[in-house]
PDB file of C-alpha atoms in Angstrom:
ATOM      1  CA  UNK A  27       0.000   0.000   0.000  1.00  0.00           C
ATOM      2  CA  UNK A  28       1.326   3.399  -0.914  1.00  0.00           C
ATOM      3  CA  UNK A  29       1.894   5.698   2.067  1.00  0.00           C
ATOM      4  CA  UNK A  30       0.097   8.475   0.241  1.00  0.00           C
ATOM      5  CA  UNK A  31      -3.235   6.610   0.087  1.00  0.00           C
ATOM      6  CA  UNK A  32      -3.454   6.365   3.883  1.00  0.00           C
ATOM      7  CA  UNK A  33      -5.137   9.777   4.161  1.00  0.00           C
ATOM      8  CA  UNK A  34      -7.367  11.829   1.925  1.00  0.00           C
ATOM      9  CA  UNK A  35      -6.516  15.182   3.528  1.00  0.00           C
ATOM     10  CA  UNK A  36      -3.021  15.386   2.064  1.00  0.00           C
ATOM     11  CA  UNK A  37      -2.297  18.379  -0.214  1.00  0.00           C
ATOM     12  CA  UNK A  38      -0.241  18.309  -3.414  1.00  0.00           C
ATOM     13  CA  UNK A  39       2.646  20.087  -1.661  1.00  0.00           C
ATOM     14  CA  UNK A  40       2.493  17.593   1.200  1.00  0.00           C
ATOM     15  CA  UNK A  41       2.277  14.772  -1.354  1.00  0.00           C
ATOM     16  CA  UNK A  42       5.591  15.874  -2.880  1.00  0.00           C
ATOM     17  CA  UNK A  43       7.193  16.074   0.568  1.00  0.00           C
ATOM     18  CA  UNK A  44       5.905  12.598   1.491  1.00  0.00           C
ATOM     19  CA  UNK A  45       7.229  11.168  -1.781  1.00  0.00           C
ATOM     20  CA  UNK A  46      10.622  12.779  -1.075  1.00  0.00           C
ATOM     21  CA  UNK A  47      10.627  11.389   2.489  1.00  0.00           C
ATOM     22  CA  UNK A  48       9.749   7.887   1.264  1.00  0.00           C
ATOM     23  CA  UNK A  49      12.474   8.074  -1.398  1.00  0.00           C
ATOM     24  CA  UNK A  50      15.032   9.213   1.201  1.00  0.00           C
ATOM     25  CA  UNK A  51      13.967   6.394   3.564  1.00  0.00           C
ATOM     26  CA  UNK A  52      14.206   3.775   0.826  1.00  0.00           C
ATOM     27  CA  UNK A  53      17.589   5.152  -0.309  1.00  0.00           C
ATOM     28  CA  UNK A  54      18.895   4.040   3.096  1.00  0.00           C
ATOM     29  CA  UNK A  55      17.834   0.491   2.243  1.00  0.00           C
ATOM     30  CA  UNK A  56      14.860   0.643   4.598  1.00  0.00           C
ATOM     31  CA  UNK A  57      11.318  -0.560   3.984  1.00  0.00           C
ATOM     32  CA  UNK A  58       8.408   1.794   4.542  1.00  0.00           C
ATOM     33  CA  UNK A  59       6.004   0.048   6.917  1.00  0.00           C
ATOM     34  CA  UNK A  60       2.464   1.249   7.614  1.00  0.00           C
ATOM     35  CA  UNK A  61       3.569   2.675  10.961  1.00  0.00           C
ATOM     36  CA  UNK A  62       6.537   4.485   9.398  1.00  0.00           C
ATOM     37  CA  UNK A  63       4.303   5.713   6.587  1.00  0.00           C
ATOM     38  CA  UNK A  64       1.771   7.126   9.055  1.00  0.00           C
ATOM     39  CA  UNK A  65       4.576   8.776  11.047  1.00  0.00           C
ATOM     40  CA  UNK A  66       6.052  10.316   7.884  1.00  0.00           C
ATOM     41  CA  UNK A  67       2.690  11.709   6.813  1.00  0.00           C
ATOM     42  CA  UNK A  68       2.090  13.166  10.287  1.00  0.00           C
ATOM     43  CA  UNK A  69       5.569  14.741  10.292  1.00  0.00           C
ATOM     44  CA  UNK A  70       5.069  16.235   6.821  1.00  0.00           C
ATOM     45  CA  UNK A  71       1.667  17.636   7.855  1.00  0.00           C
ATOM     46  CA  UNK A  72       3.226  19.183  10.971  1.00  0.00           C
ATOM     47  CA  UNK A  73       6.088  20.740   9.011  1.00  0.00           C
ATOM     48  CA  UNK A  74       3.698  21.904   6.268  1.00  0.00           C
ATOM     49  CA  UNK A  75       2.038  24.071   8.934  1.00  0.00           C
ATOM     50  CA  UNK A  76       5.476  25.478   9.803  1.00  0.00           C
ATOM     51  CA  UNK A  77       6.219  26.159   6.132  1.00  0.00           C
ATOM     52  CA  UNK A  78       8.947  23.573   5.579  1.00  0.00           C
ATOM     53  CA  UNK A  79       7.576  20.095   4.772  1.00  0.00           C
ATOM     54  CA  UNK A  80      10.833  19.318   2.949  1.00  0.00           C
ATOM     55  CA  UNK A  81      12.584  19.138   6.341  1.00  0.00           C
ATOM     56  CA  UNK A  82      11.291  15.579   6.861  1.00  0.00           C
ATOM     57  CA  UNK A  83      13.229  14.207   3.862  1.00  0.00           C
ATOM     58  CA  UNK A  84      16.247  16.323   4.821  1.00  0.00           C
ATOM     59  CA  UNK A  85      16.180  14.914   8.369  1.00  0.00           C
ATOM     60  CA  UNK A  86      16.099  11.372   6.958  1.00  0.00           C
ATOM     61  CA  UNK A  87      19.148  12.193   4.815  1.00  0.00           C
ATOM     62  CA  UNK A  88      20.976  13.625   7.851  1.00  0.00           C
ATOM     63  CA  UNK A  89      20.178  10.450   9.804  1.00  0.00           C
ATOM     64  CA  UNK A  90      21.579   8.379   6.932  1.00  0.00           C
ATOM     65  CA  UNK A  91      24.817  10.406   6.880  1.00  0.00           C
ATOM     66  CA  UNK A  92      25.113   9.731  10.624  1.00  0.00           C
ATOM     67  CA  UNK A  93      24.569   6.010   9.877  1.00  0.00           C
ATOM     68  CA  UNK A  94      21.395   6.009  11.997  1.00  0.00           C
ATOM     69  CA  UNK A  95      18.500   4.176  10.425  1.00  0.00           C
ATOM     70  CA  UNK A  96      15.599   4.559  12.825  1.00  0.00           C
ATOM     71  CA  UNK A  97      12.517   6.732  12.715  1.00  0.00           C
ATOM     72  CA  UNK A  98      13.083   7.766  16.340  1.00  0.00           C
ATOM     73  CA  UNK A  99      16.450   9.269  15.330  1.00  0.00           C
ATOM     74  CA  UNK A 100      14.740  11.212  12.515  1.00  0.00           C
ATOM     75  CA  UNK A 101      12.125  12.430  15.006  1.00  0.00           C
ATOM     76  CA  UNK A 102      14.935  13.642  17.253  1.00  0.00           C
ATOM     77  CA  UNK A 103      16.437  15.642  14.390  1.00  0.00           C
ATOM     78  CA  UNK A 104      13.050  17.196  13.615  1.00  0.00           C
ATOM     79  CA  UNK A 105      12.443  17.962  17.307  1.00  0.00           C
ATOM     80  CA  UNK A 106      15.828  19.726  17.479  1.00  0.00           C
ATOM     81  CA  UNK A 107      14.951  21.693  14.341  1.00  0.00           C
ATOM     82  CA  UNK A 108      11.642  22.825  15.833  1.00  0.00           C
ATOM     83  CA  UNK A 109      13.129  23.658  19.242  1.00  0.00           C
ATOM     84  CA  UNK A 110      16.138  25.537  17.843  1.00  0.00           C
ATOM     85  CA  UNK A 111      14.417  27.045  14.816  1.00  0.00           C
ATOM     86  CA  UNK A 112      16.994  25.538  12.467  1.00  0.00           C
ATOM     87  CA  UNK A 113      16.987  23.468   9.308  1.00  0.00           C
ATOM     88  CA  UNK A 114      18.174  19.840   9.384  1.00  0.00           C
ATOM     89  CA  UNK A 115      21.836  19.319   8.661  1.00  0.00           C
ATOM     90  CA  UNK A 116      25.338  19.858   9.874  1.00  0.00           C
ATOM     91  CA  UNK A 117      26.205  23.528   9.481  1.00  0.00           C
ATOM     92  CA  UNK A 118      28.718  24.140  12.284  1.00  0.00           C
ATOM     93  CA  UNK A 119      27.268  27.579  12.985  1.00  0.00           C
ATOM     94  CA  UNK A 120      27.057  28.630   9.356  1.00  0.00           C
ATOM     95  CA  UNK A 121      24.015  30.536   8.113  1.00  0.00           C
ATOM     96  CA  UNK A 122      21.130  28.626   6.594  1.00  0.00           C
ATOM     97  CA  UNK A 123      19.018  29.332   3.532  1.00  0.00           C
ATOM     98  CA  UNK A 124      15.355  29.476   4.507  1.00  0.00           C
ATOM     99  CA  UNK A 125      12.184  30.914   3.060  1.00  0.00           C
ATOM    100  CA  UNK A 126       8.675  31.518   4.347  1.00  0.00           C
ATOM    101  CA  UNK A 127       5.641  30.618   2.264  1.00  0.00           C
ATOM    102  CA  UNK A 128       7.369  30.646  -1.106  1.00  0.00           C
ATOM    103  CA  UNK A 129       9.163  33.938  -0.505  1.00  0.00           C
ATOM    104  CA  UNK A 130      12.645  34.794  -1.697  1.00  0.00           C
ATOM    105  CA  UNK A 131      15.305  32.543  -0.160  1.00  0.00           C
ATOM    106  CA  UNK A 132      18.275  34.180   1.520  1.00  0.00           C
ATOM    107  CA  UNK A 133      20.892  33.174   4.070  1.00  0.00           C
ATOM    108  CA  UNK A 134      20.022  34.115   7.658  1.00  0.00           C
ATOM    109  CA  UNK A 135      21.419  33.224  11.070  1.00  0.00           C
ATOM    110  CA  UNK A 136      19.869  30.694  13.453  1.00  0.00           C
ATOM    111  CA  UNK A 137      18.813  33.543  15.756  1.00  0.00           C
ATOM    112  CA  UNK A 138      17.086  35.458  12.957  1.00  0.00           C
ATOM    113  CA  UNK A 139      15.379  32.284  11.764  1.00  0.00           C
ATOM    114  CA  UNK A 140      14.021  31.612  15.274  1.00  0.00           C
ATOM    115  CA  UNK A 141      12.698  35.201  15.482  1.00  0.00           C
ATOM    116  CA  UNK A 142      11.068  34.854  12.057  1.00  0.00           C
ATOM    117  CA  UNK A 143       9.382  31.591  13.088  1.00  0.00           C
ATOM    118  CA  UNK A 144       8.094  33.224  16.302  1.00  0.00           C
ATOM    119  CA  UNK A 145       6.776  36.235  14.367  1.00  0.00           C
ATOM    120  CA  UNK A 146       5.087  33.917  11.867  1.00  0.00           C
ATOM    121  CA  UNK A 147       3.360  32.062  14.727  1.00  0.00           C
ATOM    122  CA  UNK A 148       2.110  35.351  16.242  1.00  0.00           C
ATOM    123  CA  UNK A 149       0.898  36.523  12.834  1.00  0.00           C
ATOM    124  CA  UNK A 150      -1.011  33.272  12.270  1.00  0.00           C
ATOM    125  CA  UNK A 151      -2.484  33.472  15.782  1.00  0.00           C
ATOM    126  CA  UNK A 152      -3.708  37.018  15.084  1.00  0.00           C
ATOM    127  CA  UNK A 153      -5.335  35.887  11.848  1.00  0.00           C
ATOM    128  CA  UNK A 154      -6.991  32.963  13.632  1.00  0.00           C
ATOM    129  CA  UNK A 155      -8.398  35.434  16.182  1.00  0.00           C
ATOM    130  CA  UNK A 156      -9.685  37.682  13.387  1.00  0.00           C
ATOM    131  CA  UNK A 157      -7.119  40.418  14.071  1.00  0.00           C
ATOM    132  CA  UNK A 158      -6.004  41.963  10.795  1.00  0.00           C
ATOM    133  CA  UNK A 159      -4.618  45.364  11.821  1.00  0.00           C
ATOM    134  CA  UNK A 160      -0.849  45.671  11.789  1.00  0.00           C
ATOM    135  CA  UNK A 161      -0.725  47.799  14.965  1.00  0.00           C
ATOM    136  CA  UNK A 162      -2.058  44.956  17.128  1.00  0.00           C
ATOM    137  CA  UNK A 163       0.267  42.474  15.455  1.00  0.00           C
ATOM    138  CA  UNK A 164       3.219  44.811  16.004  1.00  0.00           C
ATOM    139  CA  UNK A 165       2.229  45.250  19.671  1.00  0.00           C
ATOM    140  CA  UNK A 166       2.250  41.463  20.119  1.00  0.00           C
ATOM    141  CA  UNK A 167       5.680  41.243  18.463  1.00  0.00           C
ATOM    142  CA  UNK A 168       6.957  43.865  20.940  1.00  0.00           C
ATOM    143  CA  UNK A 169       5.414  42.033  23.907  1.00  0.00           C
ATOM    144  CA  UNK A 170       7.222  38.887  22.777  1.00  0.00           C
ATOM    145  CA  UNK A 171      10.509  40.812  22.520  1.00  0.00           C
ATOM    146  CA  UNK A 172      10.731  40.361  18.753  1.00  0.00           C
ATOM    147  CA  UNK A 173      11.026  44.057  17.822  1.00  0.00           C
TER     148      UNK A 173
END
């Protein structure tokens, strides 16, 4: 059974990210089980909300370079990415290339990336609450220490 047929709520963008994750997993010589498939789809859906569903496949590749072939190791990489606001990979403090919602990619520091992710979360929270004026959004950024 294809991992993509396990849910009917998956978007085209998520579909591409799931296909990339499956390909990365199989490139390590691993078989995609139903449980792994479900975990991959859940991870892609989570990272789609954060704007970077491609991180799942990248985390699998990082795990492979570290000669670790378990989903729990991949989950640890993704957890570190979320907690630190960084992309998967070994950068040794170098800047990363990131982009929000299809915007122009440019190198930024880990600290700037974390601030951008926090601002994006506040912006999305404001929209969810029906707040569309920039003054209120800016006030929330200031309260969070982001400006």
